Amino acid sequence: MNITVLGAGAWGTALAIHLAQRHPVTLWARNAAQVAEMSRLRANPRYLGDYVFPEALRLESDLHAALHSADLILSVVPTAGFRSILREIKASGCKAPVVWANKGLENGTSKLMHEVISEELPAGQLRGILSGPSFAGELAKGLPTAITLASSDAIFACEAAAAMHGGTVRIYSSTDVVGVAVGGALKNVMAIAAGISDGMGFGSNARAALITRGLAEITRFGMALGGKLETFMGLAGAGDLILTCTGDASRNRTVGLRLAKGETLDEIITSLGHVAEGVHTTREVFNKARELGVEMPITCEVHAVLSAGRSPRTAVENLLNREQKAEHY
């Protein structure tokens, strides 16, 4: 199977390295200079260190050339660029199935990526989402990883998962596109909250509470949109949430840690070097939750820190001072 991976950031490159161990893979990036550097070094030092590319991995900066013989397209461009890349895929005439691995809600519309793709590609063009607990460096290193591929077409979900499954990577199939999408997007919001808590030295008890109640928020939000409860208890829900809220490689947790130390959001974003999807996702989730009437106190406090200048300490105090109630989802 010829697979084209769109987006040569850390995650896109790591997925391309994994897939090229079993398939011919083309890794596309829009920046021709970056592609030339990767071709020369056979690595992506800018985003993924010195992990060496397999021989079956080809580099390309021309999108039409990258899509020409694709049997499967894996889009790993940032959420902000997802709609535009879908339009370019459509304009190219390529009818290959599209799986996306970016996580978030679209800026300004609060739409999840399955809603965006439904608006931009023909209904008959197969599509799915790949998500779950996975740091790019560990995947590239060949460490054990388990993730989920969801599609409303159960047969495609199984076939696409089987094509990507292998080696140290285990891929489960699902038909709950909404649940997998929500889990992948909202865990980044909760990771910012966990980073704030850790950065202020509130300890392991507080982190565990944030993760658990964060999962409750994610579940309420996702089920209001039609997601399934079992998805939020699985890899794309609890699994991804735990990893992102505790792992040192989490960009969104890093944002929270640095906010707690007194850095401004602009300073953090400028120096981070990678996209932290949770920053934009928080605003969109906040707006969508109000529209749905879903209670999301952690999201509200993170939004106030990011967008309204609320101090991290005040945000945590507000959460602690909420009225006592029975625990429920």
Tab-separated table of C-alpha atoms in Angstrom:
chain	number	residue	atom	x	y	z
A	1	MET	CA	0.000	0.000	0.000
A	2	ASN	CA	1.334	3.438	-0.967
A	3	ILE	CA	0.773	5.836	1.933
A	4	THR	CA	1.201	9.604	1.778
A	5	VAL	CA	1.706	11.429	5.075
A	6	LEU	CA	0.903	15.140	4.921
A	7	GLY	CA	2.768	17.223	7.489
A	8	ALA	CA	6.377	16.763	8.593
A	9	GLY	CA	6.122	17.903	12.184
A	10	ALA	CA	7.146	15.557	14.983
A	11	TRP	CA	4.014	13.390	14.890
A	12	GLY	CA	3.730	13.211	11.114
A	13	THR	CA	7.399	12.283	10.788
A	14	ALA	CA	7.163	9.634	13.510
A	15	LEU	CA	4.133	8.056	11.842
A	16	ALA	CA	5.912	8.095	8.485
A	17	ILE	CA	8.947	6.358	10.014
A	18	HIS	CA	6.720	3.676	11.530
A	19	LEU	CA	4.675	3.091	8.384
A	20	ALA	CA	7.741	2.991	6.098
A	21	GLN	CA	8.871	-0.176	7.846
A	22	ARG	CA	6.011	-1.995	6.081
A	23	HIS	CA	4.873	0.228	3.197
A	24	PRO	CA	6.221	2.663	0.605
A	25	VAL	CA	5.629	6.044	2.246
A	26	THR	CA	5.836	9.615	0.975
A	27	LEU	CA	6.237	12.315	3.620
A	28	TRP	CA	5.102	15.718	2.363
A	29	ALA	CA	5.894	19.163	3.763
A	30	ARG	CA	5.008	22.493	2.187
A	31	ASN	CA	8.378	24.028	3.081
A	32	ALA	CA	10.757	23.032	0.269
A	33	ALA	CA	13.815	24.033	2.307
A	34	GLN	CA	12.759	21.729	5.133
A	35	VAL	CA	12.218	18.876	2.674
A	36	ALA	CA	15.653	19.468	1.147
A	37	GLU	CA	17.259	19.369	4.603
A	38	MET	CA	15.428	16.160	5.519
A	39	SER	CA	16.410	14.591	2.212
A	40	ARG	CA	20.054	15.439	2.808
A	41	LEU	CA	20.150	14.282	6.422
A	42	ARG	CA	17.611	11.437	6.137
A	43	ALA	CA	16.216	12.754	9.413
A	44	ASN	CA	14.068	15.617	10.725
A	45	PRO	CA	16.260	17.345	13.314
A	46	ARG	CA	14.011	20.403	13.461
A	47	TYR	CA	11.082	18.478	14.926
A	48	LEU	CA	12.195	14.932	15.782
A	49	GLY	CA	15.897	14.802	16.502
A	50	ASP	CA	18.193	12.402	14.673
A	51	TYR	CA	15.920	9.389	14.090
A	52	VAL	CA	17.036	7.977	10.733
A	53	PHE	CA	14.476	7.564	7.961
A	54	PRO	CA	13.895	4.050	6.541
A	55	GLU	CA	14.822	3.515	2.891
A	56	ALA	CA	11.144	3.201	1.952
A	57	LEU	CA	10.440	6.762	3.106
A	58	ARG	CA	10.399	9.325	0.299
A	59	LEU	CA	10.338	13.112	0.812
A	60	GLU	CA	8.266	15.489	-1.272
A	61	SER	CA	7.340	19.187	-1.276
A	62	ASP	CA	5.035	19.043	-4.315
A	63	LEU	CA	1.569	18.048	-3.102
A	64	HIS	CA	0.332	16.763	-6.460
A	65	ALA	CA	3.402	14.550	-6.781
A	66	ALA	CA	2.965	13.313	-3.210
A	67	LEU	CA	-0.671	12.364	-3.839
A	68	HIS	CA	-0.190	10.917	-7.314
A	69	SER	CA	0.014	7.221	-6.404
A	70	ALA	CA	-1.436	7.320	-2.878
A	71	ASP	CA	-3.665	4.466	-1.766
A	72	LEU	CA	-4.132	6.095	1.632
A	73	ILE	CA	-3.623	9.691	2.806
A	74	LEU	CA	-2.682	10.377	6.416
A	75	SER	CA	-3.102	14.071	7.229
A	76	VAL	CA	-1.042	15.308	10.177
A	77	VAL	CA	-1.091	19.028	9.389
A	78	PRO	CA	-2.048	21.348	12.282
A	79	THR	CA	-5.764	21.784	12.888
A	80	ALA	CA	-5.602	25.371	11.615
A	81	GLY	CA	-4.478	24.102	8.199
A	82	PHE	CA	-6.757	21.080	7.930
A	83	ARG	CA	-9.556	22.627	5.874
A	84	SER	CA	-7.137	24.142	3.366
A	85	ILE	CA	-5.255	20.869	2.850
A	86	LEU	CA	-8.565	19.063	2.271
A	87	ARG	CA	-9.400	21.583	-0.432
A	88	GLU	CA	-6.036	20.969	-2.059
A	89	ILE	CA	-6.608	17.214	-1.936
A	90	LYS	CA	-9.975	17.681	-3.623
A	91	ALA	CA	-8.503	20.018	-6.242
A	92	SER	CA	-5.809	17.441	-7.048
A	93	GLY	CA	-8.444	14.892	-8.012
A	94	CYS	CA	-7.058	12.308	-5.598
A	95	LYS	CA	-9.821	9.989	-4.376
A	96	ALA	CA	-7.755	7.989	-1.871
A	97	PRO	CA	-9.192	7.542	1.638
A	98	VAL	CA	-8.135	10.194	4.147
A	99	VAL	CA	-7.225	9.538	7.768
A	100	TRP	CA	-6.385	12.500	9.974
A	101	ALA	CA	-4.236	12.521	13.102
A	102	ASN	CA	-4.456	16.180	14.163
A	103	LYS	CA	-6.441	16.958	17.315
A	104	GLY	CA	-8.552	20.000	17.984
A	105	LEU	CA	-11.543	22.128	17.058
A	106	GLU	CA	-11.474	24.552	14.142
A	107	ASN	CA	-10.780	28.156	15.090
A	108	GLY	CA	-13.859	30.320	14.806
A	109	THR	CA	-16.365	27.541	14.060
A	110	SER	CA	-15.779	25.139	16.986
A	111	LYS	CA	-16.168	22.273	14.510
A	112	LEU	CA	-14.445	18.945	15.031
A	113	MET	CA	-12.359	17.620	12.170
A	114	HIS	CA	-14.931	15.050	11.018
A	115	GLU	CA	-17.360	17.940	10.492
A	116	VAL	CA	-14.766	19.864	8.499
A	117	ILE	CA	-13.917	16.918	6.278
A	118	SER	CA	-17.622	16.242	5.643
A	119	GLU	CA	-17.932	19.765	4.286
A	120	GLU	CA	-14.857	19.596	2.059
A	121	LEU	CA	-14.605	16.074	0.565
A	122	PRO	CA	-17.192	14.020	-1.336
A	123	ALA	CA	-19.393	11.797	0.817
A	124	GLY	CA	-18.102	8.660	-0.889
A	125	GLN	CA	-14.436	9.341	-0.113
A	126	LEU	CA	-13.568	7.139	2.867
A	127	ARG	CA	-12.218	8.828	5.961
A	128	GLY	CA	-11.198	8.127	9.548
A	129	ILE	CA	-9.379	9.497	12.586
A	130	LEU	CA	-6.229	8.190	14.298
A	131	SER	CA	-5.778	9.127	17.951
A	132	GLY	CA	-4.585	7.851	21.313
A	133	PRO	CA	-1.757	8.062	23.846
A	134	SER	CA	1.361	8.536	21.766
A	135	PHE	CA	4.432	10.753	21.973
A	136	ALA	CA	6.244	11.123	18.646
A	137	GLY	CA	9.723	10.421	20.007
A	138	GLU	CA	8.688	7.132	21.581
A	139	LEU	CA	6.959	5.994	18.398
A	140	ALA	CA	10.027	6.857	16.309
A	141	LYS	CA	12.214	5.009	18.801
A	142	GLY	CA	10.107	1.885	18.367
A	143	LEU	CA	8.719	1.809	21.898
A	144	PRO	CA	5.362	0.049	22.447
A	145	THR	CA	2.385	2.222	21.505
A	146	ALA	CA	-1.368	1.555	21.265
A	147	ILE	CA	-3.789	3.906	19.504
A	148	THR	CA	-7.257	3.871	17.918
A	149	LEU	CA	-8.439	4.356	14.337
A	150	ALA	CA	-12.117	5.255	14.017
A	151	SER	CA	-14.342	5.527	10.968
A	152	SER	CA	-18.093	5.477	10.462
A	153	ASP	CA	-17.344	2.733	7.905
A	154	ALA	CA	-16.503	-0.268	10.095
A	155	ILE	CA	-14.866	-2.211	7.256
A	156	PHE	CA	-12.580	0.686	6.371
A	157	ALA	CA	-11.724	1.201	10.046
A	158	CYS	CA	-10.589	-2.419	10.314
A	159	GLU	CA	-8.680	-2.400	7.014
A	160	ALA	CA	-6.907	0.903	7.666
A	161	ALA	CA	-6.028	-0.135	11.220
A	162	ALA	CA	-4.632	-3.424	9.918
A	163	ALA	CA	-2.482	-1.583	7.373
A	164	MET	CA	-0.932	0.625	10.067
A	165	HIS	CA	-0.759	-2.043	12.769
A	166	GLY	CA	2.493	-3.912	13.300
A	167	GLY	CA	5.832	-4.023	15.030
A	168	THR	CA	5.600	-2.265	18.367
A	169	VAL	CA	2.433	-0.384	17.395
A	170	ARG	CA	-0.979	-1.823	18.178
A	171	ILE	CA	-3.952	-0.145	16.505
A	172	TYR	CA	-7.526	-0.796	17.542
A	173	SER	CA	-10.489	-0.041	15.267
A	174	SER	CA	-13.649	1.816	16.258
A	175	THR	CA	-16.740	3.325	14.676
A	176	ASP	CA	-17.035	6.145	17.241
A	177	VAL	CA	-15.547	9.011	15.265
A	178	VAL	CA	-17.087	11.642	17.554
A	179	GLY	CA	-15.774	10.066	20.752
A	180	VAL	CA	-12.258	9.601	19.423
A	181	ALA	CA	-12.206	13.160	18.063
A	182	VAL	CA	-13.452	14.694	21.312
A	183	GLY	CA	-11.030	12.701	23.446
A	184	GLY	CA	-8.073	13.761	21.325
A	185	ALA	CA	-9.054	17.419	21.293
A	186	LEU	CA	-10.105	18.016	24.884
A	187	LYS	CA	-7.259	16.168	26.590
A	188	ASN	CA	-5.042	19.078	25.532
A	189	VAL	CA	-7.198	21.510	27.507
A	190	MET	CA	-6.930	19.329	30.604
A	191	ALA	CA	-3.169	18.993	30.113
A	192	ILE	CA	-2.799	22.766	30.385
A	193	ALA	CA	-4.710	22.610	33.671
A	194	ALA	CA	-2.522	19.758	34.922
A	195	GLY	CA	0.594	21.695	33.962
A	196	ILE	CA	-0.609	24.727	35.899
A	197	SER	CA	-1.231	22.547	38.950
A	198	ASP	CA	2.174	20.861	38.694
A	199	GLY	CA	3.922	24.159	38.049
A	200	MET	CA	2.467	25.604	41.219
A	201	GLY	CA	3.643	22.619	43.222
A	202	PHE	CA	0.185	21.346	44.151
A	203	GLY	CA	1.338	17.730	44.078
A	204	SER	CA	0.190	14.349	42.852
A	205	ASN	CA	-3.171	14.401	44.640
A	206	ALA	CA	-4.227	17.532	42.790
A	207	ARG	CA	-3.014	16.153	39.449
A	208	ALA	CA	-4.988	12.941	39.938
A	209	ALA	CA	-8.100	14.939	40.789
A	210	LEU	CA	-7.699	17.127	37.693
A	211	ILE	CA	-7.248	14.117	35.432
A	212	THR	CA	-10.286	12.350	36.873
A	213	ARG	CA	-12.595	15.348	36.806
A	214	GLY	CA	-11.155	16.340	33.450
A	215	LEU	CA	-12.230	12.965	32.109
A	216	ALA	CA	-15.714	13.666	33.463
A	217	GLU	CA	-15.817	16.943	31.530
A	218	ILE	CA	-14.575	15.311	28.344
A	219	THR	CA	-17.165	12.556	28.684
A	220	ARG	CA	-20.057	14.967	29.280
A	221	PHE	CA	-19.038	17.085	26.307
A	222	GLY	CA	-18.466	14.093	24.027
A	223	MET	CA	-21.683	12.321	24.901
A	224	ALA	CA	-23.632	15.522	24.285
A	225	LEU	CA	-22.285	15.365	20.725
A	226	GLY	CA	-23.101	11.665	20.323
A	227	GLY	CA	-19.881	9.977	21.453
A	228	LYS	CA	-19.967	6.631	23.261
A	229	LEU	CA	-19.128	6.257	26.942
A	230	GLU	CA	-16.773	3.307	26.356
A	231	THR	CA	-14.616	5.409	24.026
A	232	PHE	CA	-13.844	7.886	26.796
A	233	MET	CA	-12.809	5.031	29.078
A	234	GLY	CA	-10.393	3.717	26.422
A	235	LEU	CA	-7.185	4.677	24.652
A	236	ALA	CA	-8.558	7.740	22.864
A	237	GLY	CA	-10.116	9.039	26.072
A	238	ALA	CA	-8.562	8.135	29.419
A	239	GLY	CA	-5.357	6.824	27.830
A	240	ASP	CA	-4.527	9.967	25.885
A	241	LEU	CA	-5.602	12.168	28.789
A	242	ILE	CA	-3.327	10.429	31.304
A	243	LEU	CA	-0.312	10.578	28.990
A	244	THR	CA	-0.767	14.230	28.066
A	245	CYS	CA	-1.356	15.344	31.651
A	246	THR	CA	1.674	13.534	33.074
A	247	GLY	CA	4.313	13.197	30.362
A	248	ASP	CA	7.244	15.588	30.161
A	249	ALA	CA	7.026	15.570	26.354
A	250	SER	CA	3.513	17.057	26.420
A	251	ARG	CA	3.532	20.486	24.799
A	252	ASN	CA	0.202	21.444	26.358
A	253	ARG	CA	1.300	20.449	29.857
A	254	THR	CA	4.434	22.527	29.218
A	255	VAL	CA	2.233	25.554	28.464
A	256	GLY	CA	0.555	25.113	31.846
A	257	LEU	CA	3.848	24.643	33.673
A	258	ARG	CA	5.257	27.840	32.229
A	259	LEU	CA	2.085	29.844	32.866
A	260	ALA	CA	2.334	28.790	36.509
A	261	LYS	CA	5.885	30.159	36.598
A	262	GLY	CA	4.675	33.577	35.494
A	263	GLU	CA	5.525	33.541	31.767
A	264	THR	CA	3.053	35.148	29.377
A	265	LEU	CA	1.213	33.066	26.823
A	266	ASP	CA	2.853	34.982	23.959
A	267	GLU	CA	6.318	34.247	25.345
A	268	ILE	CA	5.513	30.562	25.678
A	269	ILE	CA	4.023	30.152	22.208
A	270	THR	CA	6.880	32.045	20.566
A	271	SER	CA	9.572	29.906	22.172
A	272	LEU	CA	7.819	26.535	22.069
A	273	GLY	CA	8.671	25.786	18.436
A	274	HIS	CA	5.745	23.366	18.054
A	275	VAL	CA	1.992	23.790	17.896
A	276	ALA	CA	0.215	23.423	21.261
A	277	GLU	CA	-3.308	22.684	20.014
A	278	GLY	CA	-4.876	23.105	23.451
A	279	VAL	CA	-4.395	26.875	23.436
A	280	HIS	CA	-6.831	27.412	20.564
A	281	THR	CA	-8.987	24.408	21.409
A	282	THR	CA	-9.775	25.795	24.879
A	283	ARG	CA	-11.575	28.823	23.453
A	284	GLU	CA	-13.570	26.728	20.992
A	285	VAL	CA	-14.538	24.135	23.620
A	286	PHE	CA	-15.571	26.909	26.001
A	287	ASN	CA	-17.861	28.398	23.336
A	288	LYS	CA	-19.261	25.034	22.255
A	289	ALA	CA	-19.921	23.951	25.850
A	290	ARG	CA	-21.969	27.093	26.474
A	291	GLU	CA	-23.932	26.385	23.293
A	292	LEU	CA	-24.587	22.794	24.409
A	293	GLY	CA	-25.284	23.707	28.018
A	294	VAL	CA	-22.545	21.361	29.264
A	295	GLU	CA	-20.920	22.162	32.610
A	296	MET	CA	-17.117	22.302	32.232
A	297	PRO	CA	-15.516	24.086	35.199
A	298	ILE	CA	-11.911	23.109	34.431
A	299	THR	CA	-12.241	24.270	30.837
A	300	CYS	CA	-13.789	27.552	32.016
A	301	GLU	CA	-10.873	28.266	34.354
A	302	VAL	CA	-8.245	27.388	31.732
A	303	HIS	CA	-10.065	29.659	29.277
A	304	ALA	CA	-10.023	32.490	31.822
A	305	VAL	CA	-6.264	32.080	32.291
A	306	LEU	CA	-5.544	31.970	28.557
A	307	SER	CA	-7.987	34.600	27.347
A	308	ALA	CA	-9.023	36.816	30.250
A	309	GLY	CA	-5.818	37.306	32.216
A	310	ARG	CA	-6.902	35.317	35.270
A	311	SER	CA	-3.947	34.234	37.407
A	312	PRO	CA	-3.238	30.481	37.514
A	313	ARG	CA	-3.495	30.510	41.313
A	314	THR	CA	-6.941	32.122	41.229
A	315	ALA	CA	-8.095	29.583	38.659
A	316	VAL	CA	-7.102	26.669	40.895
A	317	GLU	CA	-8.640	28.336	43.960
A	318	ASN	CA	-11.900	28.794	42.062
A	319	LEU	CA	-11.991	25.068	41.291
A	320	LEU	CA	-11.274	24.151	44.919
A	321	ASN	CA	-13.934	26.534	46.216
A	322	ARG	CA	-16.783	25.193	44.099
A	323	GLU	CA	-19.779	24.013	46.089
A	324	GLN	CA	-19.736	20.459	47.426
A	325	LYS	CA	-21.751	17.959	45.382
A	326	ALA	CA	-22.124	14.261	44.612
A	327	GLU	CA	-19.585	12.815	42.171
A	328	HIS	CA	-21.009	12.049	38.741
A	329	TYR	CA	-20.287	12.375	35.047
